[in-house]
XYZ file of C-alpha atoms in Angstrom:
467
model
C -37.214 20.797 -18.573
C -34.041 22.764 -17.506
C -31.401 22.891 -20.380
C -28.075 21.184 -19.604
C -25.363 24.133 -19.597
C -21.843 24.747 -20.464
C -20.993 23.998 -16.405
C -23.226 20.605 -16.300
C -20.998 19.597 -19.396
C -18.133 20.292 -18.122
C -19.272 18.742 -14.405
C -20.231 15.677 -16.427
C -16.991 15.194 -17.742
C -15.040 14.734 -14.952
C -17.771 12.503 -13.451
C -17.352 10.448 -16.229
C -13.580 10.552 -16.038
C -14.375 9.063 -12.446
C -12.771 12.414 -10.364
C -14.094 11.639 -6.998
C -14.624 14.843 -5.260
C -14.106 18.320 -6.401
C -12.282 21.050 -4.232
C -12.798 24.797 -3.855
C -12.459 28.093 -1.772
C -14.962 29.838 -0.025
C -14.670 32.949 -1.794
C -14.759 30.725 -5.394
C -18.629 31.490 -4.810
C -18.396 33.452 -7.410
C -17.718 30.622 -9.718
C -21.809 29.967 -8.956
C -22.461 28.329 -12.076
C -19.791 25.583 -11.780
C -20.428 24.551 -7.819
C -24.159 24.607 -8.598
C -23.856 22.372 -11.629
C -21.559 20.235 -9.051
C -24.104 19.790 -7.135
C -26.466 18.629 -9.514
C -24.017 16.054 -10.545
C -24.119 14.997 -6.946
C -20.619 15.045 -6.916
C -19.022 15.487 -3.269
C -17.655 19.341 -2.764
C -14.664 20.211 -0.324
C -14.222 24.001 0.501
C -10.603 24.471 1.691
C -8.648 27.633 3.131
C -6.889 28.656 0.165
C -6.787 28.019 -3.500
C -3.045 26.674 -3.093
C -4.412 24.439 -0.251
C -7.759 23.654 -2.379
C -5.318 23.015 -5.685
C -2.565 20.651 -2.999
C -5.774 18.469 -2.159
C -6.873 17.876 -5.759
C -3.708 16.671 -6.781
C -3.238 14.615 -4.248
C -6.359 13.084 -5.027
C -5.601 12.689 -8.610
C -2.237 10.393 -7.340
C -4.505 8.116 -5.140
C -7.217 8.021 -7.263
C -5.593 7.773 -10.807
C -8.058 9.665 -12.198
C -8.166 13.379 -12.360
C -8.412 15.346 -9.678
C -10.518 18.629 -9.731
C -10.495 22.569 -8.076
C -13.146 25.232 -8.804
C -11.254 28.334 -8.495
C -11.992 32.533 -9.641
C -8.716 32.226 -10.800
C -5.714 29.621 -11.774
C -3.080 32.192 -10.291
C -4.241 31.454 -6.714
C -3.109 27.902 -7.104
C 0.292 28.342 -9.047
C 2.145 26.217 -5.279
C -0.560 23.235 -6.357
C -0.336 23.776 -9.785
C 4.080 23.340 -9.405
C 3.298 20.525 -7.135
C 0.927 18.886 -9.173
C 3.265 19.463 -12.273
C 6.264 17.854 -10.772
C 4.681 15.027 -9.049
C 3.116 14.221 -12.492
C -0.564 14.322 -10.665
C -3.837 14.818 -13.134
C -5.136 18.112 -12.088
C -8.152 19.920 -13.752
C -8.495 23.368 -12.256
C -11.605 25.086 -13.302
C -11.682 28.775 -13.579
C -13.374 32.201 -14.312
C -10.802 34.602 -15.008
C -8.519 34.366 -17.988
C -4.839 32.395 -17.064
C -2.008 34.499 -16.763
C 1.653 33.916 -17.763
C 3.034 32.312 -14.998
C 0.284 29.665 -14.061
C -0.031 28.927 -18.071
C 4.036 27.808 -18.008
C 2.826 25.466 -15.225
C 0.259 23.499 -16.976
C 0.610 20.843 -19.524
C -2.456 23.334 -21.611
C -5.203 25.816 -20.659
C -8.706 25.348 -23.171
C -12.127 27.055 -22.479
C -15.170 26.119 -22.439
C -17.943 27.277 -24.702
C -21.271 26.402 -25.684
C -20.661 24.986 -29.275
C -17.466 22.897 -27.760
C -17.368 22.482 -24.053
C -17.808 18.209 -24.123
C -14.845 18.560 -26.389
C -12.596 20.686 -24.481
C -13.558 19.212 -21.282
C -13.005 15.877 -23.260
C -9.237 17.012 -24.418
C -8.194 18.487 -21.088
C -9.110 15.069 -19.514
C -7.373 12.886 -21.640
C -4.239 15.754 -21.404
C -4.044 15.282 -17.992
C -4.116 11.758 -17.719
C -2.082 11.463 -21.224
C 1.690 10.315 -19.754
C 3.224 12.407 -18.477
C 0.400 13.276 -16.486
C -0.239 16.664 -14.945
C -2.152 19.746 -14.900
C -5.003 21.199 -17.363
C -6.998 24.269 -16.749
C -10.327 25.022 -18.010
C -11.727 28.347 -18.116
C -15.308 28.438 -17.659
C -16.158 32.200 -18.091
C -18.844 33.520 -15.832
C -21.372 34.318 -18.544
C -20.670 31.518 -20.985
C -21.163 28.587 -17.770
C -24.946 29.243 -18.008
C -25.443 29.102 -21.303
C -27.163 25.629 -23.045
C -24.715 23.273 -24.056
C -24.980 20.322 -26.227
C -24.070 17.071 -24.374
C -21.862 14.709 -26.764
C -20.123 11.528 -25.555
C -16.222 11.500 -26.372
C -13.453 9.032 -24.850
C -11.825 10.303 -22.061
C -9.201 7.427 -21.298
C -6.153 8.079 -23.354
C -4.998 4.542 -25.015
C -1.381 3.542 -24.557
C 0.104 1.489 -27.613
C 1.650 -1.928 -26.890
C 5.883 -1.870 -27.456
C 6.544 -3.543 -30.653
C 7.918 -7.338 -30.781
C 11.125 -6.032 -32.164
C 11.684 -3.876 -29.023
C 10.715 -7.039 -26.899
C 13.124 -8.954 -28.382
C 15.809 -6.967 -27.862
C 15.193 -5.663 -23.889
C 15.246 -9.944 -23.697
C 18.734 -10.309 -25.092
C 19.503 -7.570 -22.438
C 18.002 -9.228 -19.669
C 19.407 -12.781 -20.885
C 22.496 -11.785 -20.542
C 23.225 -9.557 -17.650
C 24.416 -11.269 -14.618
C 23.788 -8.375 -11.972
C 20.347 -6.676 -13.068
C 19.410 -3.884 -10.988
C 15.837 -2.545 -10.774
C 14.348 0.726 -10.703
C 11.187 1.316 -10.022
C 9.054 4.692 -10.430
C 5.882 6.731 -9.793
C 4.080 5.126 -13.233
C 4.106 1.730 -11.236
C 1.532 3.230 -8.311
C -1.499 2.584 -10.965
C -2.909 -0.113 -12.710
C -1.574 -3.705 -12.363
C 1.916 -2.601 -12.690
C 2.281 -3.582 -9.024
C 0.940 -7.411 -9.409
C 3.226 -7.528 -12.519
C 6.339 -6.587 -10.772
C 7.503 -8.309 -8.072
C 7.117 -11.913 -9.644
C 9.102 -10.461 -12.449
C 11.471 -9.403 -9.836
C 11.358 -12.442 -7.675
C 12.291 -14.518 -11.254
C 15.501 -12.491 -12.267
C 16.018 -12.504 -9.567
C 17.096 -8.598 -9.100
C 17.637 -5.862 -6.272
C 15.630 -3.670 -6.193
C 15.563 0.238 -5.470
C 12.795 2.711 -5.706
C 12.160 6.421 -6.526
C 10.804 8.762 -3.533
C 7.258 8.118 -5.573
C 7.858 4.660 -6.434
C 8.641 3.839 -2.397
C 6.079 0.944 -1.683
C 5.350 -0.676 -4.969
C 7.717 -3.288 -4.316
C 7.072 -4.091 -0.538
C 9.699 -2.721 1.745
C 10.286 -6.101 3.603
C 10.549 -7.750 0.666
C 13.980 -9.287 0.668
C 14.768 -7.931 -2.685
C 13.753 -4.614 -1.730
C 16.872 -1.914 -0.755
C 15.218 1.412 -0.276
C 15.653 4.505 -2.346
C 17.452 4.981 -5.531
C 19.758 7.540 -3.836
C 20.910 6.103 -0.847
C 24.542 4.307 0.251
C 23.411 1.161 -0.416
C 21.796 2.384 -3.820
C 24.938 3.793 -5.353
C 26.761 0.797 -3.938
C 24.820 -1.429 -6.075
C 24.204 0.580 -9.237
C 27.933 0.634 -9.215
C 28.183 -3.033 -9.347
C 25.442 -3.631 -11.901
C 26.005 -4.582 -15.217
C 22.182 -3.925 -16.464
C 20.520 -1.030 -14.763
C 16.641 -1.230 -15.459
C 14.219 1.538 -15.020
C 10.537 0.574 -15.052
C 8.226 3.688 -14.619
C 10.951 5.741 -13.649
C 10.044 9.413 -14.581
C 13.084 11.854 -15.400
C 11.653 14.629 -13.469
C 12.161 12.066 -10.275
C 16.106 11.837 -10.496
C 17.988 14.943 -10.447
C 20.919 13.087 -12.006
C 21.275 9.540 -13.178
C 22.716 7.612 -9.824
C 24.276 4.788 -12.339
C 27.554 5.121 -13.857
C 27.691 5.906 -17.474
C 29.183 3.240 -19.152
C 26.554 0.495 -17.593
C 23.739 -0.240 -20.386
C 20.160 0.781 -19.313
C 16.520 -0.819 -20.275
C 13.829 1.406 -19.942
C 9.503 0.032 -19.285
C 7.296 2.511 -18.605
C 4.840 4.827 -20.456
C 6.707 7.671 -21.472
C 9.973 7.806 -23.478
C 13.075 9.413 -20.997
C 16.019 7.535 -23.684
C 17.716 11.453 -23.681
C 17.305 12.182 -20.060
C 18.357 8.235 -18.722
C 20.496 7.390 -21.709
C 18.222 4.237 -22.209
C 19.924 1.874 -24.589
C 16.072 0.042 -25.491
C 12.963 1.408 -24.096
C 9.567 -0.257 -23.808
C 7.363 2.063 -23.935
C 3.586 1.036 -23.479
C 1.359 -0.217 -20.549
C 3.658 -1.507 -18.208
C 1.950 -4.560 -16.943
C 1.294 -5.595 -20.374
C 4.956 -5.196 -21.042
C 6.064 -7.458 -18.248
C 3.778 -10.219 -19.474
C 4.648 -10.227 -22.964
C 8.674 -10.034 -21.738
C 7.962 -13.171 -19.401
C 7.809 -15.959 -21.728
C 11.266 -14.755 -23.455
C 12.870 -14.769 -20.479
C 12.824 -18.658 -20.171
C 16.577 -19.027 -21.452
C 17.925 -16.626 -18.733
C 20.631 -18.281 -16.059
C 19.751 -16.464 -12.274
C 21.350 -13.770 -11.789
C 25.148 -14.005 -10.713
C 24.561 -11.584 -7.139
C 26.535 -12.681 -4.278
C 23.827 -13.806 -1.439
C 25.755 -12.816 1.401
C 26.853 -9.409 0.118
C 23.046 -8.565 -1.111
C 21.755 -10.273 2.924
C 24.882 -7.611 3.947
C 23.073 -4.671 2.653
C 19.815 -5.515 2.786
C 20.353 -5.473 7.065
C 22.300 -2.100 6.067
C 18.740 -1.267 4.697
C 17.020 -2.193 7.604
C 19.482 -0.493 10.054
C 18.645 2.750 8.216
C 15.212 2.573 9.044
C 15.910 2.957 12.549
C 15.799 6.507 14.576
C 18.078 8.912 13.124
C 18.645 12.265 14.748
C 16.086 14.221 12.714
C 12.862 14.801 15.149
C 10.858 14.082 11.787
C 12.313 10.113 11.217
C 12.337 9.405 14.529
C 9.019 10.417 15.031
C 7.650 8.626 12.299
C 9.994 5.337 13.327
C 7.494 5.311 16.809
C 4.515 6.101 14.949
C 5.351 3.375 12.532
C 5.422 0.955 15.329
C 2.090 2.164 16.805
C -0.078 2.797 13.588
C -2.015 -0.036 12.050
C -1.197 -1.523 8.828
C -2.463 0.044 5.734
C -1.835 4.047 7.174
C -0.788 6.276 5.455
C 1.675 9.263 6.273
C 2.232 12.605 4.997
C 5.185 14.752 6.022
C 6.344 18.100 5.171
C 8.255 20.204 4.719
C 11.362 18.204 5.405
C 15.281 18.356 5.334
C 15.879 15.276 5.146
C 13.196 13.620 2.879
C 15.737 9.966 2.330
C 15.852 10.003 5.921
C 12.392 10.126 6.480
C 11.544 8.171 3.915
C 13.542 5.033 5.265
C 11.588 5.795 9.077
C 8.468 4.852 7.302
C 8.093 1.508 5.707
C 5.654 1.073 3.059
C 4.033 -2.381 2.174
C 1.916 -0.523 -0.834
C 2.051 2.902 -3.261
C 1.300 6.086 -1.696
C 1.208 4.534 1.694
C 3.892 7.656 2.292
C 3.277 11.525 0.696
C 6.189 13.354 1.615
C 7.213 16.929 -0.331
C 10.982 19.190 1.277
C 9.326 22.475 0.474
C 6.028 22.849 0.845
C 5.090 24.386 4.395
C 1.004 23.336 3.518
C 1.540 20.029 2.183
C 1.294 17.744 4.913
C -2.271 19.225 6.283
C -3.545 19.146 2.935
C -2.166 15.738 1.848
C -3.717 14.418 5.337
C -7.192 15.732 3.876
C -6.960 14.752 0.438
C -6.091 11.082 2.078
C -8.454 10.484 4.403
C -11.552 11.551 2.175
C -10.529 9.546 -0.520
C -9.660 6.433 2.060
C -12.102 6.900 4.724
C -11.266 3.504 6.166
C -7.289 4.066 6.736
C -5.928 5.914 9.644
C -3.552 8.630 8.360
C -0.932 10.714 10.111
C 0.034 14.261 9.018
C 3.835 14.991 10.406
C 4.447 18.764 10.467
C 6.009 21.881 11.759
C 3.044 24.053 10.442
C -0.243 22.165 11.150
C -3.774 23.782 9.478
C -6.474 21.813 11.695
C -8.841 24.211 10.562
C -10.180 22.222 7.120
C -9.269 18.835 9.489
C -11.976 20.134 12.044
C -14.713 20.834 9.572
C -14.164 17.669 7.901
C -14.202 15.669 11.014
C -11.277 13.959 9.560
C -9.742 10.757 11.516
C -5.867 12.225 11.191
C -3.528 12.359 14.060
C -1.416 15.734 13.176
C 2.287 16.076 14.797
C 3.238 19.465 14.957
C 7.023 19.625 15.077
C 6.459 23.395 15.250
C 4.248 25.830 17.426
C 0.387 24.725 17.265
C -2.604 27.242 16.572
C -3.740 28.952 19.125
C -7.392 28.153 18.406
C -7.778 24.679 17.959
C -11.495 24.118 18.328
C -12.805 20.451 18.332
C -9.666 18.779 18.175
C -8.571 16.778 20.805
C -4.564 18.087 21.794
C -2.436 16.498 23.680
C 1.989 17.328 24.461
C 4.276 15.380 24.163
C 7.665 16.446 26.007
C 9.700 13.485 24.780
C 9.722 10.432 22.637
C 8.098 9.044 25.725
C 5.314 10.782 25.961
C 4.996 10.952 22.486
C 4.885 7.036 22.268
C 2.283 7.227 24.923
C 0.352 9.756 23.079
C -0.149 8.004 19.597
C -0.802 4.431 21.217
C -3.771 6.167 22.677
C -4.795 7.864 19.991
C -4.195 6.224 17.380
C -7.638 4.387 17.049
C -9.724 7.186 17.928
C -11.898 8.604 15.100
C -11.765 12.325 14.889
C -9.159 14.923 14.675
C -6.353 14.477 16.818
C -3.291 17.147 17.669
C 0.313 15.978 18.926
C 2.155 19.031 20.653
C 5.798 17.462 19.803
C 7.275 21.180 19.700
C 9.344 20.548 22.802
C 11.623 17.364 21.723
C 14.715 18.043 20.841
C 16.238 18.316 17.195
């Protein structure tokens, strides 16, 4: 009988923690112990280009997934542009390495363990329950070379963190709060793309009743038809009505999300969500706990509220200033995804980067559910990878990848059902992938409608419309 080893522990662990697939490099081989063990688990392996690439996908698949996602790499400083990403986007991320962690990748991480043989289902254990722990991020585990092989005793541990219920005392008082504002605002955040949050939400809306606006990450929790729903947190139409609010509340709003808070000072906030921002949002009561279970127990002590005091006509005036912003603007990006929008099935999802104007782009793409748009300003492989990470983890969803610097290769091997549009110049070796230019919006209108249900790679030439 072979012995289980420090690798099939640690392998086991994120199995058990439900990470879907696990991502790696090519020249990771070296890593033997951990890919092999991988494979025992029968858990799915993706090789990728790069360990930034590699490190991009697993967090990716850690958002969609909630549940950690996972990169076998020789070492964490190879994935330090994942490792920011995943840090900032608050996306579970265990990145398993050989070499020891230097400086810079350790002050990216919310902890680095390693793995031995007397402690490896306890340190694989702790780094899962880190990552996922609010705010969620990313963990490295170093696996050295020699010590993955070794036998390892298997011990069951808990790998869901539990998050505490807000106390009746704090209930009571975010009621009085919501009692007695007359112009609530909502807004909403990336901890509502998990759980029931969502189902909780929008009847809690729909009974303030209360605009609503969302965070980049929060864009599709509340549907964007939704009559109640007036786009990003940021926007004109935004600051217009945070300025008129008397109540501003924030339900899984992260900090890390607003660079500033968009509300003015004086105007009393309530905070729901998981994790306690009261210095960076100036909360005046927080509730902080599972946020679904917070909006049921704040329902029934709600019943004395009066609606809320908004004037109809000015909210139906903005809300068709809402809609009006979702049309073309002169970016190539939003008015490319404004056709594609009208072409793509319901349920796709898009992923765009890097981008100027992120609001802008954001607005061309309406989302009727989370994640249903990945979008990043900065990084040049984020799109390509994000495309990936989506369409293995929702096989059954078309997906569109909006770019000016396309990788097909990983998109290729895969055989992955993603139409890319390259804003930029395309590869010059572009293998199996069906290409296709489009010289104007035209063309490019002509080009997704018959594409759009094809399975397989697809590339858009849409380097010669205009800016």
């Amino acid at each position: 009988m072979t012995a289980t080893t420090v690798a099939d522990i640690v392998v086991d662990g994120l199995a058990r923690a439900t990470t879907p697939r696990i991502f790696t490099v090519e020249r990771a081989s070296s890593v033997v112990a951990v890919s092999q063990a991988v494979e025992r688990r029968r858990l799915p392996i993706v090789s990728a280009d790069s360990g930034a690439t590699a490190t991009l996908m697993a967090a990716v698949t850690g958002e969609l997934a909630d549940a950690p996602g996972a990169v076998i790499l020789a070492a964490a400083d190879e994935a330090r542009a994942g490792l920011r990403y995943a840090s900032a986007s608050r996306a579970p991320l265990i990145a398993l390495v050989e070499r020891s962690v230097g400086a810079e990748a350790a002050s990216l991480v919310k902890g680095v363990v390693e793995a031995e043989p007397m402690s490896a289902a306890h340190w694989i254990a702790h780094a899962v329950q880190l990552a996922m722990r609010d705010p969620r991020g990313p963990v490295v585990v170093r696996v050295a070379r020699d010590a993955a092989t070794e036998a390892a005793l298997p011990v069951r541990t808990s790998l869901r963190p539990a998050v505490a219920p807000p106390s009746s005392a704090a209930l009571d008082d975010a009621a009085r709060l919501l009692v007695s504002a007359a112009r609530p605002v909502l807004v909403v955040g990336l901890e509502c793309r998990t759980g029931d949050a969502g189902g909780w939400l929008r009847p809690f809306i729909e009974t303030l009743p209360a605009p609503t606006l969302t965070t980049l990450k929060g864009k599709g929790v509340l549907p964007d038809p939704h009559p109640l729903a007036f786009g990003l947190v940021g926007s004109a139409v935004g600051r217009s009505l945070l300025e008129r609010a008397d109540l501003v509340v924030t339900v899984g709003v992260d900090a890390v999300e607003l660079q500033s808070r968009p509300w003015p000072i004086t105007t009393p906030l309530l905070h729901l969500g998981r994790t306690s921002h009261a210095d960076a949002l100036g909360a005046k009561v927080e509730l902080i706990g599972d946020i679904a279970l917070t909006l049921e127990e704040l329902a029934p002590r709600l019943r004395a509220r009066s609606r809320a005091d908004w004037d109809v006509a000015e909210l139906d005036r903005l809300k068709r200033s809402v809609t009006a912003l979702a049309r073309p603007e002169r970016s190539r990006e939003s008015r490319v995804l404004h056709i594609a929008r009208e072409l793509m099935p319901a349920g796709t999802i898009a992923t765009v980067g890097s981008v100027a104007h992120v609001d802008a782009a954001a607005a061309a793409w309406p989302a009727v559910a989370p994640n249903e748009l990945l979008i990043d300003a900065e990084l040049p492989d984020f799109a390509s990878a994000a495309a990936v990470a989506s369409a293995l983890h929702h096989a059954d969803r078309q997906v569109i990848c909006v770019t000016s610097t396309p990788a097909l290769d990983a998109i290729e091997r895969l055989a992955c059902s993603i139409v890319t549009v390259s804003l930029g110049p395309v590869p010059a070796s572009r293998g199996g992938v069906a290409t296709v230019t489009a010289r104007d919006e035209a063309t490019l209108r002509v080009a997704l409608d018959r594409f759009v249900r094809q399975k397989g790679p697809v590339l858009v030439d849409a380097s010669s419309i205009e800016d």
